[in-house]
Amino acid sequence: MITQQSKLSNLQKELLKLYANNISDDDLLEIRLLLSQHFAKKATDEMDKFLDEHKIDEHTLTKWSHEHNRYEGSN
């Protein structure tokens, strides 16, 4: 018999501890919101860092948003 071991991440372990407390649906929604805000902020911070490092300004981003670039890859 093949046994598959899967290691849980530190986040999964922490969430399992939380779920053991049988929290309310309202608290669960609040936690989801907090997590999504946390990761959205991290992504925004990384994007800001990238833009600064590559000297990409708001004007360039706006210009790019109006361009039509289509990838015509082979199928």
PDB file of C-alpha atoms in Angstrom:
ATOM      1  CA  MET A   1       0.000   0.000   0.000  1.00  0.00           C
ATOM      2  CA  ILE A   2       1.334   3.444  -0.956  1.00  0.00           C
ATOM      3  CA  THR A   3       1.096   6.062   1.743  1.00  0.00           C
ATOM      4  CA  GLN A   4       1.144   9.668   0.688  1.00  0.00           C
ATOM      5  CA  GLN A   5       2.407  12.080   3.273  1.00  0.00           C
ATOM      6  CA  SER A   6       1.483  15.702   2.898  1.00  0.00           C
ATOM      7  CA  LYS A   7       3.028  18.315   5.094  1.00  0.00           C
ATOM      8  CA  LEU A   8       0.832  21.139   6.221  1.00  0.00           C
ATOM      9  CA  SER A   9       2.093  24.676   5.903  1.00  0.00           C
ATOM     10  CA  ASN A  10       2.454  26.832   8.980  1.00  0.00           C
ATOM     11  CA  LEU A  11      -0.664  28.733   7.899  1.00  0.00           C
ATOM     12  CA  GLN A  12      -2.685  25.531   7.554  1.00  0.00           C
ATOM     13  CA  LYS A  13      -1.583  24.386  11.016  1.00  0.00           C
ATOM     14  CA  GLU A  14      -2.564  27.720  12.544  1.00  0.00           C
ATOM     15  CA  LEU A  15      -5.949  27.687  10.821  1.00  0.00           C
ATOM     16  CA  LEU A  16      -6.609  24.146  12.010  1.00  0.00           C
ATOM     17  CA  LYS A  17      -6.025  25.329  15.579  1.00  0.00           C
ATOM     18  CA  LEU A  18      -8.501  28.133  14.976  1.00  0.00           C
ATOM     19  CA  TYR A  19     -11.129  25.815  13.494  1.00  0.00           C
ATOM     20  CA  ALA A  20     -10.919  23.600  16.566  1.00  0.00           C
ATOM     21  CA  ASN A  21     -12.518  26.479  18.478  1.00  0.00           C
ATOM     22  CA  ASN A  22     -15.683  26.271  16.383  1.00  0.00           C
ATOM     23  CA  ILE A  23     -15.873  29.984  15.595  1.00  0.00           C
ATOM     24  CA  SER A  24     -19.001  31.714  14.369  1.00  0.00           C
ATOM     25  CA  ASP A  25     -19.724  32.291  10.688  1.00  0.00           C
ATOM     26  CA  ASP A  26     -19.386  36.045  11.260  1.00  0.00           C
ATOM     27  CA  ASP A  27     -15.922  35.582  12.752  1.00  0.00           C
ATOM     28  CA  LEU A  28     -14.953  33.316   9.881  1.00  0.00           C
ATOM     29  CA  LEU A  29     -16.002  35.964   7.347  1.00  0.00           C
ATOM     30  CA  GLU A  30     -14.036  38.586   9.269  1.00  0.00           C
ATOM     31  CA  ILE A  31     -10.944  36.361   9.261  1.00  0.00           C
ATOM     32  CA  ARG A  32     -11.303  35.789   5.514  1.00  0.00           C
ATOM     33  CA  LEU A  33     -11.498  39.545   4.999  1.00  0.00           C
ATOM     34  CA  LEU A  34      -8.420  40.130   7.163  1.00  0.00           C
ATOM     35  CA  LEU A  35      -6.461  37.502   5.250  1.00  0.00           C
ATOM     36  CA  SER A  36      -7.479  38.873   1.868  1.00  0.00           C
ATOM     37  CA  GLN A  37      -6.583  42.421   2.941  1.00  0.00           C
ATOM     38  CA  HIS A  38      -3.219  41.225   4.246  1.00  0.00           C
ATOM     39  CA  PHE A  39      -2.265  39.466   1.018  1.00  0.00           C
ATOM     40  CA  ALA A  40      -3.640  42.289  -1.152  1.00  0.00           C
ATOM     41  CA  LYS A  41      -1.445  44.752   0.744  1.00  0.00           C
ATOM     42  CA  LYS A  42       1.594  42.534   0.283  1.00  0.00           C
ATOM     43  CA  ALA A  43       0.907  42.288  -3.457  1.00  0.00           C
ATOM     44  CA  THR A  44       0.428  46.053  -3.717  1.00  0.00           C
ATOM     45  CA  ASP A  45       3.642  46.703  -1.808  1.00  0.00           C
ATOM     46  CA  GLU A  46       5.572  44.358  -4.116  1.00  0.00           C
ATOM     47  CA  MET A  47       4.075  46.001  -7.208  1.00  0.00           C
ATOM     48  CA  ASP A  48       4.998  49.457  -5.891  1.00  0.00           C
ATOM     49  CA  LYS A  49       8.533  48.224  -5.247  1.00  0.00           C
ATOM     50  CA  PHE A  50       8.759  46.807  -8.786  1.00  0.00           C
ATOM     51  CA  LEU A  51       7.464  50.025 -10.342  1.00  0.00           C
ATOM     52  CA  ASP A  52       9.949  52.102  -8.346  1.00  0.00           C
ATOM     53  CA  GLU A  53      12.880  49.841  -9.224  1.00  0.00           C
ATOM     54  CA  HIS A  54      12.036  49.961 -12.925  1.00  0.00           C
ATOM     55  CA  LYS A  55      11.108  53.666 -12.880  1.00  0.00           C
ATOM     56  CA  ILE A  56       7.623  53.013 -14.238  1.00  0.00           C
ATOM     57  CA  ASP A  57       5.296  55.924 -13.524  1.00  0.00           C
ATOM     58  CA  GLU A  58       1.524  56.324 -13.484  1.00  0.00           C
ATOM     59  CA  HIS A  59       1.556  57.885 -16.969  1.00  0.00           C
ATOM     60  CA  THR A  60       3.238  54.766 -18.394  1.00  0.00           C
ATOM     61  CA  LEU A  61       0.768  52.451 -16.645  1.00  0.00           C
ATOM     62  CA  THR A  62      -2.163  54.453 -18.023  1.00  0.00           C
ATOM     63  CA  LYS A  63      -0.638  54.361 -21.507  1.00  0.00           C
ATOM     64  CA  TRP A  64      -0.170  50.592 -21.275  1.00  0.00           C
ATOM     65  CA  SER A  65      -3.757  50.114 -20.131  1.00  0.00           C
ATOM     66  CA  HIS A  66      -5.006  51.651 -23.394  1.00  0.00           C
ATOM     67  CA  GLU A  67      -2.807  49.527 -25.644  1.00  0.00           C
ATOM     68  CA  HIS A  68      -4.204  46.504 -27.380  1.00  0.00           C
ATOM     69  CA  ASN A  69      -1.711  43.671 -27.128  1.00  0.00           C
ATOM     70  CA  ARG A  70      -2.874  40.264 -28.191  1.00  0.00           C
ATOM     71  CA  TYR A  71      -0.764  37.175 -27.961  1.00  0.00           C
ATOM     72  CA  GLU A  72      -1.240  35.064 -31.064  1.00  0.00           C
ATOM     73  CA  GLY A  73       0.453  31.869 -29.932  1.00  0.00           C
ATOM     74  CA  SER A  74       0.394  28.729 -31.993  1.00  0.00           C
ATOM     75  CA  ASN A  75      -2.219  26.178 -31.025  1.00  0.00           C
TER      76      ASN A  75
END
